[in-house]
PDB file of C-alpha atoms and ligand atoms in Angstrom:
ATOM      1  CA  MET O  72      52.279 199.563  75.202  1.00  0.00           C
ATOM      2  CA  ASN O  73      51.766 197.504  72.044  1.00  0.00           C
ATOM      3  CA  ASP O  74      48.654 199.424  70.959  1.00  0.00           C
ATOM      4  CA  GLU O  75      49.683 199.373  67.317  1.00  0.00           C
ATOM      5  CA  LEU O  76      50.263 195.583  67.341  1.00  0.00           C
ATOM      6  CA  ILE O  77      47.128 194.408  69.126  1.00  0.00           C
ATOM      7  CA  LEU O  78      44.024 195.542  67.296  1.00  0.00           C
ATOM      8  CA  ASN O  79      40.355 195.472  68.142  1.00  0.00           C
ATOM      9  CA  PRO O  80      38.268 193.393  65.733  1.00  0.00           C
ATOM     10  CA  ARG O  81      36.729 195.565  63.014  1.00  0.00           C
ATOM     11  CA  VAL O  82      33.952 193.170  62.109  1.00  0.00           C
ATOM     12  CA  HIS O  83      31.601 191.250  64.372  1.00  0.00           C
ATOM     13  CA  PHE O  84      29.037 188.595  63.764  1.00  0.00           C
ATOM     14  CA  GLN O  85      26.540 187.728  66.422  1.00  0.00           C
ATOM     15  CA  ILE O  86      27.017 184.096  67.421  1.00  0.00           C
ATOM     16  CA  GLY O  87      23.294 183.555  67.948  1.00  0.00           C
ATOM     17  CA  ASN O  88      21.807 185.042  64.805  1.00  0.00           C
ATOM     18  CA  GLY O  89      24.715 185.542  62.415  1.00  0.00           C
ATOM     19  CA  GLU O  90      24.135 189.326  62.190  1.00  0.00           C
ATOM     20  CA  LEU O  91      27.183 191.022  60.612  1.00  0.00           C
ATOM     21  CA  ARG O  92      28.385 194.500  61.560  1.00  0.00           C
ATOM     22  CA  GLY O  93      31.539 196.435  60.839  1.00  0.00           C
ATOM     23  CA  ASP O  94      33.896 197.776  58.184  1.00  0.00           C
ATOM     24  CA  ASN O  95      33.323 196.591  54.630  1.00  0.00           C
ATOM     25  CA  VAL O  96      30.010 194.937  55.443  1.00  0.00           C
ATOM     26  CA  GLN O  97      27.405 195.539  52.732  1.00  0.00           C
ATOM     27  CA  HIS O  98      23.692 194.987  52.967  1.00  0.00           C
ATOM     28  CA  SER O  99      21.395 194.359  49.990  1.00  0.00           C
ATOM     29  CA  TYR O 100      17.690 193.602  49.555  1.00  0.00           C
ATOM     30  CA  ARG O 101      15.588 191.794  46.951  1.00  0.00           C
ATOM     31  CA  VAL O 102      11.884 192.585  46.712  1.00  0.00           C
ATOM     32  CA  ILE O 103       9.307 190.967  44.399  1.00  0.00           C
ATOM     33  CA  ARG O 104      10.010 193.695  41.787  1.00  0.00           C
ATOM     34  CA  ASP O 105      13.660 192.572  41.508  1.00  0.00           C
ATOM     35  CA  LEU O 106      12.840 188.928  40.843  1.00  0.00           C
ATOM     36  CA  LYS O 107      11.473 188.971  37.289  1.00  0.00           C
ATOM     37  CA  HIS O 108      11.367 185.509  35.687  1.00  0.00           C
ATOM     38  CA  ILE O 109      12.820 183.859  38.788  1.00  0.00           C
ATOM     39  CA  PHE O 110       9.592 182.087  39.675  1.00  0.00           C
ATOM     40  CA  LEU O 111       7.642 179.593  37.597  1.00  0.00           C
ATOM     41  CA  GLN O 112       4.472 181.683  37.782  1.00  0.00           C
ATOM     42  CA  GLU O 113       5.701 185.027  36.447  1.00  0.00           C
ATOM     43  CA  GLN O 114       2.156 186.333  35.990  1.00  0.00           C
ATOM     44  CA  THR O 115       1.368 185.683  39.648  1.00  0.00           C
ATOM     45  CA  ARG O 116       4.552 187.512  40.626  1.00  0.00           C
ATOM     46  CA  GLU O 117       3.534 190.507  38.499  1.00  0.00           C
ATOM     47  CA  GLN O 118       0.188 190.710  40.272  1.00  0.00           C
ATOM     48  CA  MET O 119       1.717 190.677  43.768  1.00  0.00           C
ATOM     49  CA  ASP O 120       2.658 193.714  45.866  1.00  0.00           C
ATOM     50  CA  GLN O 121       6.018 194.579  44.273  1.00  0.00           C
ATOM     51  CA  ASP O 122       7.503 195.861  47.530  1.00  0.00           C
ATOM     52  CA  ILE O 123       7.296 192.555  49.432  1.00  0.00           C
ATOM     53  CA  LEU O 124      10.757 191.732  50.757  1.00  0.00           C
ATOM     54  CA  VAL O 125      11.819 188.255  49.597  1.00  0.00           C
ATOM     55  CA  TYR O 126      15.387 188.124  50.868  1.00  0.00           C
ATOM     56  CA  GLU O 127      18.263 190.214  52.166  1.00  0.00           C
ATOM     57  CA  VAL O 128      21.984 189.641  52.205  1.00  0.00           C
ATOM     58  CA  GLN O 129      24.855 190.881  54.393  1.00  0.00           C
ATOM     59  CA  VAL O 130      28.396 190.350  53.138  1.00  0.00           C
ATOM     60  CA  TYR O 131      31.787 191.154  54.593  1.00  0.00           C
ATOM     61  CA  PHE O 132      34.168 191.993  51.726  1.00  0.00           C
ATOM     62  CA  PRO O 133      37.660 192.089  53.280  1.00  0.00           C
ATOM     63  CA  VAL O 134      39.294 192.189  49.818  1.00  0.00           C
ATOM     64  CA  GLU O 135      38.347 193.554  46.404  1.00  0.00           C
ATOM     65  CA  GLU O 136      36.068 191.413  44.253  1.00  0.00           C
ATOM     66  CA  GLY O 137      37.985 189.033  42.079  1.00  0.00           C
ATOM     67  CA  THR O 138      40.991 188.831  44.403  1.00  0.00           C
ATOM     68  CA  GLU O 139      42.618 185.431  44.023  1.00  0.00           C
ATOM     69  CA  GLY O 140      43.116 183.607  47.317  1.00  0.00           C
ATOM     70  CA  GLY O 141      40.718 185.756  49.386  1.00  0.00           C
ATOM     71  CA  LEU O 142      37.439 184.841  51.072  1.00  0.00           C
ATOM     72  CA  TYR O 143      34.042 186.446  51.590  1.00  0.00           C
ATOM     73  CA  PHE O 144      31.717 185.817  54.501  1.00  0.00           C
ATOM     74  CA  GLY O 145      28.019 186.573  54.639  1.00  0.00           C
ATOM     75  CA  ASN O 146      24.492 185.600  55.464  1.00  0.00           C
ATOM     76  CA  SER O 147      21.167 185.617  53.666  1.00  0.00           C
ATOM     77  CA  THR O 148      17.706 185.861  55.168  1.00  0.00           C
ATOM     78  CA  ILE O 149      14.799 184.569  53.118  1.00  0.00           C
ATOM     79  CA  TYR O 150      11.330 185.543  54.288  1.00  0.00           C
ATOM     80  CA  PRO O 151       8.457 183.069  54.366  1.00  0.00           C
ATOM     81  CA  GLY O 152       6.147 183.298  51.393  1.00  0.00           C
ATOM     82  CA  LYS O 153       5.286 181.879  48.022  1.00  0.00           C
ATOM     83  CA  VAL O 154       4.669 182.942  44.450  1.00  0.00           C
ATOM     84  CA  GLY O 155       1.788 180.659  43.579  1.00  0.00           C
ATOM     85  CA  ASP O 156       2.934 177.215  44.767  1.00  0.00           C
ATOM     86  CA  GLU O 157       6.636 178.074  44.711  1.00  0.00           C
ATOM     87  CA  TYR O 158       8.456 178.968  47.907  1.00  0.00           C
ATOM     88  CA  PHE O 159      10.343 182.253  48.162  1.00  0.00           C
ATOM     89  CA  ILE O 160      13.794 181.454  46.837  1.00  0.00           C
ATOM     90  CA  THR O 161      17.101 183.111  45.957  1.00  0.00           C
ATOM     91  CA  LYS O 162      17.971 183.610  42.277  1.00  0.00           C
ATOM     92  CA  GLY O 163      20.626 180.936  42.279  1.00  0.00           C
ATOM     93  CA  HIS O 164      23.905 180.884  40.401  1.00  0.00           C
ATOM     94  CA  PHE O 165      26.930 178.982  39.214  1.00  0.00           C
ATOM     95  CA  HIS O 166      30.227 180.633  40.072  1.00  0.00           C
ATOM     96  CA  SER O 167      31.882 182.515  37.204  1.00  0.00           C
ATOM     97  CA  GLN O 168      35.081 180.635  38.061  1.00  0.00           C
ATOM     98  CA  LYS O 169      33.281 177.350  37.704  1.00  0.00           C
ATOM     99  CA  ASP O 170      35.441 175.198  39.949  1.00  0.00           C
ATOM    100  CA  ARG O 171      35.070 177.410  43.050  1.00  0.00           C
ATOM    101  CA  ALA O 172      33.291 175.774  46.002  1.00  0.00           C
ATOM    102  CA  GLU O 173      31.355 177.344  48.897  1.00  0.00           C
ATOM    103  CA  PHE O 174      30.095 176.574  52.400  1.00  0.00           C
ATOM    104  CA  TYR O 175      26.533 177.314  53.540  1.00  0.00           C
ATOM    105  CA  TRP O 176      25.192 176.666  57.035  1.00  0.00           C
ATOM    106  CA  GLY O 177      21.779 176.988  58.605  1.00  0.00           C
ATOM    107  CA  ILE O 178      21.410 179.631  61.354  1.00  0.00           C
ATOM    108  CA  TYR O 179      17.654 179.811  61.952  1.00  0.00           C
ATOM    109  CA  GLY O 180      14.461 178.791  60.228  1.00  0.00           C
ATOM    110  CA  GLU O 181      14.068 175.916  57.823  1.00  0.00           C
ATOM    111  CA  GLY O 182      14.490 175.537  54.126  1.00  0.00           C
ATOM    112  CA  MET O 183      16.064 173.675  51.303  1.00  0.00           C
ATOM    113  CA  LEU O 184      19.354 174.111  49.479  1.00  0.00           C
ATOM    114  CA  ILE O 185      18.817 173.198  45.836  1.00  0.00           C
ATOM    115  CA  LEU O 186      21.855 172.043  43.883  1.00  0.00           C
ATOM    116  CA  MET O 187      22.262 171.340  40.172  1.00  0.00           C
ATOM    117  CA  ASP O 188      25.333 170.081  38.353  1.00  0.00           C
ATOM    118  CA  GLU O 189      26.285 171.039  34.798  1.00  0.00           C
ATOM    119  CA  SER O 190      24.415 168.072  33.315  1.00  0.00           C
ATOM    120  CA  GLY O 191      21.175 169.373  34.863  1.00  0.00           C
ATOM    121  CA  LYS O 192      21.062 166.719  37.603  1.00  0.00           C
ATOM    122  CA  ILE O 193      19.280 168.351  40.527  1.00  0.00           C
ATOM    123  CA  TRP O 194      18.882 167.511  44.212  1.00  0.00           C
ATOM    124  CA  ALA O 195      18.179 169.281  47.501  1.00  0.00           C
ATOM    125  CA  GLU O 196      19.503 169.251  51.058  1.00  0.00           C
ATOM    126  CA  LYS O 197      17.342 170.157  54.033  1.00  0.00           C
ATOM    127  CA  MET O 198      18.582 173.295  55.765  1.00  0.00           C
ATOM    128  CA  ILE O 199      18.025 173.616  59.523  1.00  0.00           C
ATOM    129  CA  PRO O 200      19.861 175.475  62.317  1.00  0.00           C
ATOM    130  CA  GLY O 201      23.361 173.977  62.458  1.00  0.00           C
ATOM    131  CA  SER O 202      23.220 172.106  59.151  1.00  0.00           C
ATOM    132  CA  LEU O 203      26.448 172.483  57.179  1.00  0.00           C
ATOM    133  CA  HIS O 204      26.466 172.269  53.391  1.00  0.00           C
ATOM    134  CA  TYR O 205      29.480 171.890  51.132  1.00  0.00           C
ATOM    135  CA  ILE O 206      28.680 173.157  47.646  1.00  0.00           C
ATOM    136  CA  PRO O 207      31.224 171.715  45.221  1.00  0.00           C
ATOM    137  CA  GLY O 208      32.467 173.638  42.185  1.00  0.00           C
ATOM    138  CA  LYS O 209      30.474 173.449  38.932  1.00  0.00           C
ATOM    139  CA  THR O 210      27.251 173.207  40.956  1.00  0.00           C
ATOM    140  CA  ALA O 211      24.509 175.825  40.786  1.00  0.00           C
ATOM    141  CA  HIS O 212      22.918 176.636  44.137  1.00  0.00           C
ATOM    142  CA  ARG O 213      19.871 178.428  45.476  1.00  0.00           C
ATOM    143  CA  VAL O 214      17.912 178.346  48.750  1.00  0.00           C
ATOM    144  CA  ALA O 215      14.164 178.306  49.434  1.00  0.00           C
ATOM    145  CA  ASN O 216      12.358 179.046  52.685  1.00  0.00           C
ATOM    146  CA  THR O 217       9.922 176.179  53.266  1.00  0.00           C
ATOM    147  CA  GLY O 218       8.881 177.281  56.762  1.00  0.00           C
ATOM    148  CA  HIS O 219       6.631 179.881  58.342  1.00  0.00           C
ATOM    149  CA  GLU O 220       9.465 181.919  59.899  1.00  0.00           C
ATOM    150  CA  PRO O 221      12.417 183.733  58.283  1.00  0.00           C
ATOM    151  CA  LEU O 222      15.260 181.434  57.224  1.00  0.00           C
ATOM    152  CA  ARG O 223      18.821 182.663  57.747  1.00  0.00           C
ATOM    153  CA  PHE O 224      21.909 180.861  56.532  1.00  0.00           C
ATOM    154  CA  GLY O 225      25.593 181.755  56.527  1.00  0.00           C
ATOM    155  CA  ALA O 226      27.969 181.504  53.583  1.00  0.00           C
ATOM    156  CA  CYS O 227      31.711 181.580  52.944  1.00  0.00           C
ATOM    157  CA  TRP O 228      33.168 181.579  49.430  1.00  0.00           C
ATOM    158  CA  PRO O 229      36.324 182.495  47.495  1.00  0.00           C
ATOM    159  CA  SER O 230      36.611 186.167  46.538  1.00  0.00           C
ATOM    160  CA  ASP O 231      37.413 185.226  42.940  1.00  0.00           C
ATOM    161  CA  ALA O 232      34.391 182.896  42.545  1.00  0.00           C
ATOM    162  CA  GLY O 233      32.089 185.525  41.037  1.00  0.00           C
ATOM    163  CA  HIS O 234      28.403 184.970  40.271  1.00  0.00           C
ATOM    164  CA  ASP O 235      27.180 183.602  36.971  1.00  0.00           C
ATOM    165  CA  TYR O 236      23.444 184.372  37.006  1.00  0.00           C
ATOM    166  CA  LYS O 237      23.273 184.295  33.211  1.00  0.00           C
ATOM    167  CA  SER O 238      23.502 180.513  32.668  1.00  0.00           C
ATOM    168  CA  ILE O 239      20.619 180.109  35.095  1.00  0.00           C
ATOM    169  CA  ALA O 240      18.601 182.896  33.457  1.00  0.00           C
ATOM    170  CA  ASN O 241      19.064 181.172  30.073  1.00  0.00           C
ATOM    171  CA  THR O 242      18.349 177.568  30.957  1.00  0.00           C
ATOM    172  CA  GLY O 243      16.838 177.757  34.451  1.00  0.00           C
ATOM    173  CA  PHE O 244      17.013 175.080  37.120  1.00  0.00           C
ATOM    174  CA  SER O 245      15.796 171.697  35.874  1.00  0.00           C
ATOM    175  CA  ALA O 246      13.278 171.424  38.737  1.00  0.00           C
ATOM    176  CA  ARG O 247      11.257 173.719  40.976  1.00  0.00           C
ATOM    177  CA  LEU O 248      10.623 173.423  44.693  1.00  0.00           C
ATOM    178  CA  LEU O 249       6.849 173.550  45.001  1.00  0.00           C
ATOM    179  CA  ASP O 250       4.401 173.239  47.861  1.00  0.00           C
ATOM    180  CA  VAL O 251       2.399 170.094  47.058  1.00  0.00           C
ATOM    181  CA  ASN O 252      -0.374 169.774  49.648  1.00  0.00           C
ATOM    182  CA  GLY O 253       1.861 171.373  52.270  1.00  0.00           C
ATOM    183  CA  ILE O 254       4.936 169.243  51.466  1.00  0.00           C
ATOM    184  CA  PRO O 255       7.958 170.670  49.608  1.00  0.00           C
ATOM    185  CA  GLN O 256       8.645 168.631  46.457  1.00  0.00           C
ATOM    186  CA  LEU O 257      11.178 169.037  43.659  1.00  0.00           C
ATOM    187  CA  ILE O 258       9.119 168.996  40.486  1.00  0.00           C
ATOM    188  CA  LYS O 259      10.907 168.675  37.107  1.00  0.00           C
ATOM    189  CA  SER O 260      10.274 171.634  34.848  1.00  0.00           C
TER     190      SER O 260
HETATM  191 FE1  FE2 J 548      27.712 180.929  45.500  1.00  0.00          FE
END
């Protein structure tokens, strides 16, 4: 009767593993080749197999980018690995609209959410299945996989937040997450 009023969901995410499927879901991949100058040991990165998959991202874009008042929902999967002593890690960014916040949550695997405020103060939060992380505005964020299995985390952020990768490319994070005798440590750079 009310077919036009009661709709089937157009997007699904799998409760267990966060997998996203449906309309307006986009999938992107970052291999070693795409991550120039992201790692401390750039020379080591250059010498690695350039096709190694470092991370992939699925995002549901229900509204156009930049829309004020909208939200995006996604997940990232970071594969286990290192460039030299540095764990595989996402590029990291501030939001272009600096005051925009974001939620991350751990789905599977283990890692570390690295946060840095505008003064360069840096800290990290352990990411495990079920951990929930509030990333305040004006705080750069990136995630490293510190385990031996893939790490997947979910994310939800304002559609007008944007990504400012440039500030990070210019000044970098003030510390690196390195494997020191098998233990992840934030080392000032
Ligand atoms: Fe973000």
